[in-house]
Amino acid sequence: MPCFLLVAACGKDSAPAPDPAPPASSSFSLNALKINGSFNGFTYFNINRSPVLKFSFLAPLDQSTVATSFALKDKSGATINYTVSFENGDSTFVIQPTGLLNAITKHTASVSTALKSKSGGNLLFRAEVNFTTQIDSSRKFPALSDNALLDLVQQQTFKYFWDFGHPVSGLARERNNGDNNLVTSGGSGFGLMAIITAIHRGFITREQGLARMQTIVGFLKNTAQTFHGAYPHWLNGSTGVAIPFGTKDNGADLVETSYLVQGLLTCRQYFNGLGITETGLRNDINTICNRVEWNWFRNNNQNTLFWHWSPNYNWEMNMQIRGWNECLITYVLAASSTTFGIPRAVFDNGWKGAPGYVNGNNYYGFQLPLGTPLGGPLFFSHYSFLGINPNGLNDASANYATQTTNHTLVNYNYCKANPKGYYGYSDSIWGLTASDIEGGYTASSPTNDVSV
């Protein structure tokens, strides 16, 4: 028996025992995430410009894989440089940008599944957090007095219409829209008023302003396309041909025409000289204004005015001009026209007869005589009142100085209260109106507050 055991133990034909398999590496997960010591989900606002981000995991980390798995980027996708350190036995890494981040900017910090533990396992799920940095309220320029600030606002507003005016027609371009020939009739009316203000303030000479006015008025009188005397919303600044604002909005826009006419009337009253040039300018303006067929836009003598008419689609847009909104000036000009005026019934039934015209409610302690709840966008109190002085103006429905003042105060107090908790709103940052916003354009108001 012993010999048998010895032979069995020493036999050349027996196979060696295999090595034991290495233990399988296991995946791991994110355990905690904090920005500046706090957890608030995966979206943060009002973060300082040198934040500390901590990512904690359920396993010690392979430090060499952090650089290839972690990314810190701004909204444009640009990579932000950072420093990294480790805590809690290498299960936590701490990130801090090497420089100050841009203010009011969205950033994204992400960790991919390429992150490995010391045992070789991979992060089970990608982790990502978004944060927006706070406003940088430090002074960027020397502080201005109120009067100096108002001067600068006037100068810069004027420069938009003066420097950016179309080189052929002088008309105002419609924002930065990618088409340098696209100009706007109503916006050009605002620009005419800005040029008058610039002359009065001494930003340009009367002669410079007059020359630009001659270019604009001559183009409007002789070149620009009209429909029963009314202008399109958009037109080509070189040819004067209408550019469609929409498929069926390719003809007359009576409201935009009224903004243009109020600007022209302002010019007519300002350039009151007896010389041939200023006299000729006034005569041309009268020709333009007197040929607007306001009453034709009643659409077969209805007791209301209609906003649009198309040479292809006629009245298919079917948008009546009814208050309360930005269109009071349209009815005032139509009622005062000496050539194509409207009767009182059109104003009473069309403008004032709309449901919800009268308001009377209080918002934030201010009574609003007219219009929609909380007043609507601020341009309701802007556009018409460039040509109409609301002070001392009353009718049976409203005191118009109260209307415009309280509308503004309601808008201000809404933004100050910030009931939706939007980032950045305050008593210094307010004013909801029509504007370009992220992703497009909207008429912002307290009841259409999509955050700007």
JSON list of C-alpha atoms in Angstrom, two decimals, residues 48-189:
[
{"chain": "A", "resi": 48, "resn": "ASN", "atom": "CA", "xyz": [-20.75, 81.17, -7.72]},
{"chain": "A", "resi": 49, "resn": "ARG", "atom": "CA", "xyz": [-18.12, 81.42, -10.42]},
{"chain": "A", "resi": 50, "resn": "SER", "atom": "CA", "xyz": [-15.59, 79.20, -8.63]},
{"chain": "A", "resi": 51, "resn": "PRO", "atom": "CA", "xyz": [-17.70, 76.27, -7.48]},
{"chain": "A", "resi": 52, "resn": "VAL", "atom": "CA", "xyz": [-16.55, 73.06, -5.77]},
{"chain": "A", "resi": 53, "resn": "LEU", "atom": "CA", "xyz": [-18.11, 69.89, -7.21]},
{"chain": "A", "resi": 54, "resn": "LYS", "atom": "CA", "xyz": [-17.92, 66.60, -5.30]},
{"chain": "A", "resi": 55, "resn": "PHE", "atom": "CA", "xyz": [-18.76, 63.23, -6.87]},
{"chain": "A", "resi": 56, "resn": "SER", "atom": "CA", "xyz": [-18.85, 60.33, -4.41]},
{"chain": "A", "resi": 57, "resn": "PHE", "atom": "CA", "xyz": [-19.05, 56.67, -5.47]},
{"chain": "A", "resi": 58, "resn": "LEU", "atom": "CA", "xyz": [-19.63, 53.28, -3.87]},
{"chain": "A", "resi": 59, "resn": "ALA", "atom": "CA", "xyz": [-16.09, 52.09, -4.60]},
{"chain": "A", "resi": 60, "resn": "PRO", "atom": "CA", "xyz": [-12.55, 53.46, -4.43]},
{"chain": "A", "resi": 61, "resn": "LEU", "atom": "CA", "xyz": [-11.60, 54.92, -7.80]},
{"chain": "A", "resi": 62, "resn": "ASP", "atom": "CA", "xyz": [-8.78, 54.32, -10.22]},
{"chain": "A", "resi": 63, "resn": "GLN", "atom": "CA", "xyz": [-7.46, 57.89, -10.20]},
{"chain": "A", "resi": 64, "resn": "SER", "atom": "CA", "xyz": [-5.94, 57.55, -13.67]},
{"chain": "A", "resi": 65, "resn": "THR", "atom": "CA", "xyz": [-9.40, 57.17, -15.28]},
{"chain": "A", "resi": 66, "resn": "VAL", "atom": "CA", "xyz": [-10.90, 60.41, -13.96]},
{"chain": "A", "resi": 67, "resn": "ALA", "atom": "CA", "xyz": [-9.26, 62.63, -16.59]},
{"chain": "A", "resi": 68, "resn": "THR", "atom": "CA", "xyz": [-10.67, 60.56, -19.47]},
{"chain": "A", "resi": 69, "resn": "SER", "atom": "CA", "xyz": [-14.15, 60.13, -18.00]},
{"chain": "A", "resi": 70, "resn": "PHE", "atom": "CA", "xyz": [-14.93, 63.52, -16.47]},
{"chain": "A", "resi": 71, "resn": "ALA", "atom": "CA", "xyz": [-15.77, 66.67, -18.48]},
{"chain": "A", "resi": 72, "resn": "LEU", "atom": "CA", "xyz": [-16.68, 70.20, -17.47]},
{"chain": "A", "resi": 73, "resn": "LYS", "atom": "CA", "xyz": [-18.09, 72.32, -20.34]},
{"chain": "A", "resi": 74, "resn": "ASP", "atom": "CA", "xyz": [-19.93, 75.57, -20.86]},
{"chain": "A", "resi": 75, "resn": "LYS", "atom": "CA", "xyz": [-23.07, 76.05, -22.95]},
{"chain": "A", "resi": 76, "resn": "SER", "atom": "CA", "xyz": [-21.10, 76.34, -26.20]},
{"chain": "A", "resi": 77, "resn": "GLY", "atom": "CA", "xyz": [-19.36, 73.02, -25.55]},
{"chain": "A", "resi": 78, "resn": "ALA", "atom": "CA", "xyz": [-16.01, 74.60, -24.70]},
{"chain": "A", "resi": 79, "resn": "THR", "atom": "CA", "xyz": [-14.00, 72.56, -22.20]},
{"chain": "A", "resi": 80, "resn": "ILE", "atom": "CA", "xyz": [-13.26, 74.18, -18.84]},
{"chain": "A", "resi": 81, "resn": "ASN", "atom": "CA", "xyz": [-9.90, 73.47, -17.19]},
{"chain": "A", "resi": 82, "resn": "TYR", "atom": "CA", "xyz": [-10.06, 72.21, -13.63]},
{"chain": "A", "resi": 83, "resn": "THR", "atom": "CA", "xyz": [-8.09, 70.72, -10.75]},
{"chain": "A", "resi": 84, "resn": "VAL", "atom": "CA", "xyz": [-8.99, 67.39, -9.16]},
{"chain": "A", "resi": 85, "resn": "SER", "atom": "CA", "xyz": [-8.33, 65.95, -5.72]},
{"chain": "A", "resi": 86, "resn": "PHE", "atom": "CA", "xyz": [-9.49, 62.80, -3.91]},
{"chain": "A", "resi": 87, "resn": "GLU", "atom": "CA", "xyz": [-11.15, 62.11, -0.57]},
{"chain": "A", "resi": 88, "resn": "ASN", "atom": "CA", "xyz": [-12.70, 59.26, 1.44]},
{"chain": "A", "resi": 89, "resn": "GLY", "atom": "CA", "xyz": [-10.19, 56.65, 0.46]},
{"chain": "A", "resi": 90, "resn": "ASP", "atom": "CA", "xyz": [-10.34, 57.67, -3.21]},
{"chain": "A", "resi": 91, "resn": "SER", "atom": "CA", "xyz": [-14.11, 57.05, -3.45]},
{"chain": "A", "resi": 92, "resn": "THR", "atom": "CA", "xyz": [-14.75, 60.80, -3.89]},
{"chain": "A", "resi": 93, "resn": "PHE", "atom": "CA", "xyz": [-13.18, 63.18, -6.37]},
{"chain": "A", "resi": 94, "resn": "VAL", "atom": "CA", "xyz": [-13.37, 66.95, -5.97]},
{"chain": "A", "resi": 95, "resn": "ILE", "atom": "CA", "xyz": [-13.41, 69.29, -8.98]},
{"chain": "A", "resi": 96, "resn": "GLN", "atom": "CA", "xyz": [-12.73, 73.02, -9.01]},
{"chain": "A", "resi": 97, "resn": "PRO", "atom": "CA", "xyz": [-12.28, 75.21, -12.13]},
{"chain": "A", "resi": 98, "resn": "THR", "atom": "CA", "xyz": [-8.82, 76.69, -12.46]},
{"chain": "A", "resi": 99, "resn": "GLY", "atom": "CA", "xyz": [-10.27, 80.14, -13.23]},
{"chain": "A", "resi": 100, "resn": "LEU", "atom": "CA", "xyz": [-13.49, 82.05, -12.74]},
{"chain": "A", "resi": 101, "resn": "LEU", "atom": "CA", "xyz": [-16.37, 80.74, -14.85]},
{"chain": "A", "resi": 102, "resn": "ASN", "atom": "CA", "xyz": [-18.34, 83.09, -17.07]},
{"chain": "A", "resi": 103, "resn": "ALA", "atom": "CA", "xyz": [-21.28, 84.73, -15.33]},
{"chain": "A", "resi": 104, "resn": "ILE", "atom": "CA", "xyz": [-24.91, 83.86, -16.15]},
{"chain": "A", "resi": 105, "resn": "THR", "atom": "CA", "xyz": [-23.77, 80.84, -18.14]},
{"chain": "A", "resi": 106, "resn": "LYS", "atom": "CA", "xyz": [-25.02, 77.26, -18.13]},
{"chain": "A", "resi": 107, "resn": "HIS", "atom": "CA", "xyz": [-22.36, 74.61, -17.48]},
{"chain": "A", "resi": 108, "resn": "THR", "atom": "CA", "xyz": [-22.45, 70.82, -17.56]},
{"chain": "A", "resi": 109, "resn": "ALA", "atom": "CA", "xyz": [-20.31, 68.46, -15.49]},
{"chain": "A", "resi": 110, "resn": "SER", "atom": "CA", "xyz": [-20.46, 64.82, -16.53]},
{"chain": "A", "resi": 111, "resn": "VAL", "atom": "CA", "xyz": [-18.86, 61.50, -15.65]},
{"chain": "A", "resi": 112, "resn": "SER", "atom": "CA", "xyz": [-18.95, 58.72, -18.26]},
{"chain": "A", "resi": 113, "resn": "THR", "atom": "CA", "xyz": [-18.98, 54.97, -17.75]},
{"chain": "A", "resi": 114, "resn": "ALA", "atom": "CA", "xyz": [-15.28, 54.97, -18.62]},
{"chain": "A", "resi": 115, "resn": "LEU", "atom": "CA", "xyz": [-14.61, 55.76, -14.94]},
{"chain": "A", "resi": 116, "resn": "LYS", "atom": "CA", "xyz": [-13.13, 52.68, -13.24]},
{"chain": "A", "resi": 117, "resn": "SER", "atom": "CA", "xyz": [-12.79, 51.48, -9.70]},
{"chain": "A", "resi": 118, "resn": "LYS", "atom": "CA", "xyz": [-9.52, 50.18, -8.29]},
{"chain": "A", "resi": 119, "resn": "SER", "atom": "CA", "xyz": [-10.84, 46.69, -8.79]},
{"chain": "A", "resi": 120, "resn": "GLY", "atom": "CA", "xyz": [-11.36, 47.39, -12.51]},
{"chain": "A", "resi": 121, "resn": "GLY", "atom": "CA", "xyz": [-15.13, 47.77, -12.57]},
{"chain": "A", "resi": 122, "resn": "ASN", "atom": "CA", "xyz": [-16.86, 50.47, -14.61]},
{"chain": "A", "resi": 123, "resn": "LEU", "atom": "CA", "xyz": [-19.33, 53.11, -13.51]},
{"chain": "A", "resi": 124, "resn": "LEU", "atom": "CA", "xyz": [-22.75, 51.60, -14.12]},
{"chain": "A", "resi": 125, "resn": "PHE", "atom": "CA", "xyz": [-24.54, 54.74, -15.34]},
{"chain": "A", "resi": 126, "resn": "ARG", "atom": "CA", "xyz": [-23.36, 58.06, -16.74]},
{"chain": "A", "resi": 127, "resn": "ALA", "atom": "CA", "xyz": [-23.80, 60.95, -14.28]},
{"chain": "A", "resi": 128, "resn": "GLU", "atom": "CA", "xyz": [-24.45, 64.56, -15.28]},
{"chain": "A", "resi": 129, "resn": "VAL", "atom": "CA", "xyz": [-25.26, 67.78, -13.47]},
{"chain": "A", "resi": 130, "resn": "ASN", "atom": "CA", "xyz": [-26.14, 71.20, -14.96]},
{"chain": "A", "resi": 131, "resn": "PHE", "atom": "CA", "xyz": [-25.61, 74.49, -13.23]},
{"chain": "A", "resi": 132, "resn": "THR", "atom": "CA", "xyz": [-25.92, 78.16, -14.15]},
{"chain": "A", "resi": 133, "resn": "THR", "atom": "CA", "xyz": [-23.53, 80.66, -12.69]},
{"chain": "A", "resi": 134, "resn": "GLN", "atom": "CA", "xyz": [-24.69, 83.76, -10.88]},
{"chain": "A", "resi": 135, "resn": "ILE", "atom": "CA", "xyz": [-24.83, 87.31, -12.16]},
{"chain": "A", "resi": 136, "resn": "ASP", "atom": "CA", "xyz": [-21.60, 89.23, -11.91]},
{"chain": "A", "resi": 137, "resn": "SER", "atom": "CA", "xyz": [-22.81, 92.47, -10.36]},
{"chain": "A", "resi": 138, "resn": "SER", "atom": "CA", "xyz": [-19.42, 94.12, -10.19]},
{"chain": "A", "resi": 139, "resn": "ARG", "atom": "CA", "xyz": [-19.10, 97.41, -12.06]},
{"chain": "A", "resi": 140, "resn": "LYS", "atom": "CA", "xyz": [-17.89, 96.94, -15.62]},
{"chain": "A", "resi": 141, "resn": "PHE", "atom": "CA", "xyz": [-17.95, 100.64, -16.50]},
{"chain": "A", "resi": 142, "resn": "PRO", "atom": "CA", "xyz": [-17.85, 103.86, -14.51]},
{"chain": "A", "resi": 143, "resn": "ALA", "atom": "CA", "xyz": [-21.16, 104.52, -12.76]},
{"chain": "A", "resi": 144, "resn": "LEU", "atom": "CA", "xyz": [-23.44, 106.98, -14.59]},
{"chain": "A", "resi": 145, "resn": "SER", "atom": "CA", "xyz": [-25.86, 109.48, -13.19]},
{"chain": "A", "resi": 146, "resn": "ASP", "atom": "CA", "xyz": [-29.52, 109.01, -14.13]},
{"chain": "A", "resi": 147, "resn": "ASN", "atom": "CA", "xyz": [-29.29, 111.81, -16.68]},
{"chain": "A", "resi": 148, "resn": "ALA", "atom": "CA", "xyz": [-26.09, 110.44, -18.20]},
{"chain": "A", "resi": 149, "resn": "LEU", "atom": "CA", "xyz": [-27.67, 106.99, -18.41]},
{"chain": "A", "resi": 150, "resn": "LEU", "atom": "CA", "xyz": [-30.73, 108.37, -20.19]},
{"chain": "A", "resi": 151, "resn": "ASP", "atom": "CA", "xyz": [-28.44, 110.23, -22.60]},
{"chain": "A", "resi": 152, "resn": "LEU", "atom": "CA", "xyz": [-26.62, 106.99, -23.41]},
{"chain": "A", "resi": 153, "resn": "VAL", "atom": "CA", "xyz": [-29.86, 105.06, -23.91]},
{"chain": "A", "resi": 154, "resn": "GLN", "atom": "CA", "xyz": [-31.05, 107.73, -26.34]},
{"chain": "A", "resi": 155, "resn": "GLN", "atom": "CA", "xyz": [-27.76, 107.77, -28.20]},
{"chain": "A", "resi": 156, "resn": "GLN", "atom": "CA", "xyz": [-27.61, 104.00, -28.59]},
{"chain": "A", "resi": 157, "resn": "THR", "atom": "CA", "xyz": [-31.26, 103.74, -29.62]},
{"chain": "A", "resi": 158, "resn": "PHE", "atom": "CA", "xyz": [-30.69, 106.38, -32.26]},
{"chain": "A", "resi": 159, "resn": "LYS", "atom": "CA", "xyz": [-27.53, 104.63, -33.49]},
{"chain": "A", "resi": 160, "resn": "TYR", "atom": "CA", "xyz": [-29.51, 101.47, -34.24]},
{"chain": "A", "resi": 161, "resn": "PHE", "atom": "CA", "xyz": [-31.76, 103.31, -36.67]},
{"chain": "A", "resi": 162, "resn": "TRP", "atom": "CA", "xyz": [-29.03, 105.59, -38.02]},
{"chain": "A", "resi": 163, "resn": "ASP", "atom": "CA", "xyz": [-26.07, 103.22, -38.41]},
{"chain": "A", "resi": 164, "resn": "PHE", "atom": "CA", "xyz": [-28.13, 100.13, -39.26]},
{"chain": "A", "resi": 165, "resn": "GLY", "atom": "CA", "xyz": [-30.60, 101.87, -41.59]},
{"chain": "A", "resi": 166, "resn": "HIS", "atom": "CA", "xyz": [-30.85, 100.38, -45.06]},
{"chain": "A", "resi": 167, "resn": "PRO", "atom": "CA", "xyz": [-28.33, 102.07, -47.42]},
{"chain": "A", "resi": 168, "resn": "VAL", "atom": "CA", "xyz": [-30.87, 102.53, -50.24]},
{"chain": "A", "resi": 169, "resn": "SER", "atom": "CA", "xyz": [-34.13, 103.37, -48.50]},
{"chain": "A", "resi": 170, "resn": "GLY", "atom": "CA", "xyz": [-32.92, 104.44, -45.06]},
{"chain": "A", "resi": 171, "resn": "LEU", "atom": "CA", "xyz": [-35.66, 102.27, -43.52]},
{"chain": "A", "resi": 172, "resn": "ALA", "atom": "CA", "xyz": [-35.10, 100.28, -40.33]},
{"chain": "A", "resi": 173, "resn": "ARG", "atom": "CA", "xyz": [-34.00, 96.69, -40.60]},
{"chain": "A", "resi": 174, "resn": "GLU", "atom": "CA", "xyz": [-35.98, 94.05, -38.73]},
{"chain": "A", "resi": 175, "resn": "ARG", "atom": "CA", "xyz": [-33.50, 92.98, -36.08]},
{"chain": "A", "resi": 176, "resn": "ASN", "atom": "CA", "xyz": [-30.53, 90.85, -37.10]},
{"chain": "A", "resi": 177, "resn": "ASN", "atom": "CA", "xyz": [-32.51, 88.41, -39.23]},
{"chain": "A", "resi": 178, "resn": "GLY", "atom": "CA", "xyz": [-29.96, 87.23, -41.78]},
{"chain": "A", "resi": 179, "resn": "ASP", "atom": "CA", "xyz": [-31.46, 89.26, -44.65]},
{"chain": "A", "resi": 180, "resn": "ASN", "atom": "CA", "xyz": [-29.91, 92.70, -44.94]},
{"chain": "A", "resi": 181, "resn": "ASN", "atom": "CA", "xyz": [-32.63, 93.82, -47.35]},
{"chain": "A", "resi": 182, "resn": "LEU", "atom": "CA", "xyz": [-35.54, 93.05, -45.01]},
{"chain": "A", "resi": 183, "resn": "VAL", "atom": "CA", "xyz": [-36.88, 96.25, -43.48]},
{"chain": "A", "resi": 184, "resn": "THR", "atom": "CA", "xyz": [-39.94, 96.97, -41.36]},
{"chain": "A", "resi": 185, "resn": "SER", "atom": "CA", "xyz": [-42.56, 99.65, -41.87]},
{"chain": "A", "resi": 186, "resn": "GLY", "atom": "CA", "xyz": [-43.65, 100.06, -38.25]},
{"chain": "A", "resi": 187, "resn": "GLY", "atom": "CA", "xyz": [-40.11, 99.95, -36.91]},
{"chain": "A", "resi": 188, "resn": "SER", "atom": "CA", "xyz": [-39.15, 102.63, -39.42]},
{"chain": "A", "resi": 189, "resn": "GLY", "atom": "CA", "xyz": [-41.79, 104.88, -37.87]}
]
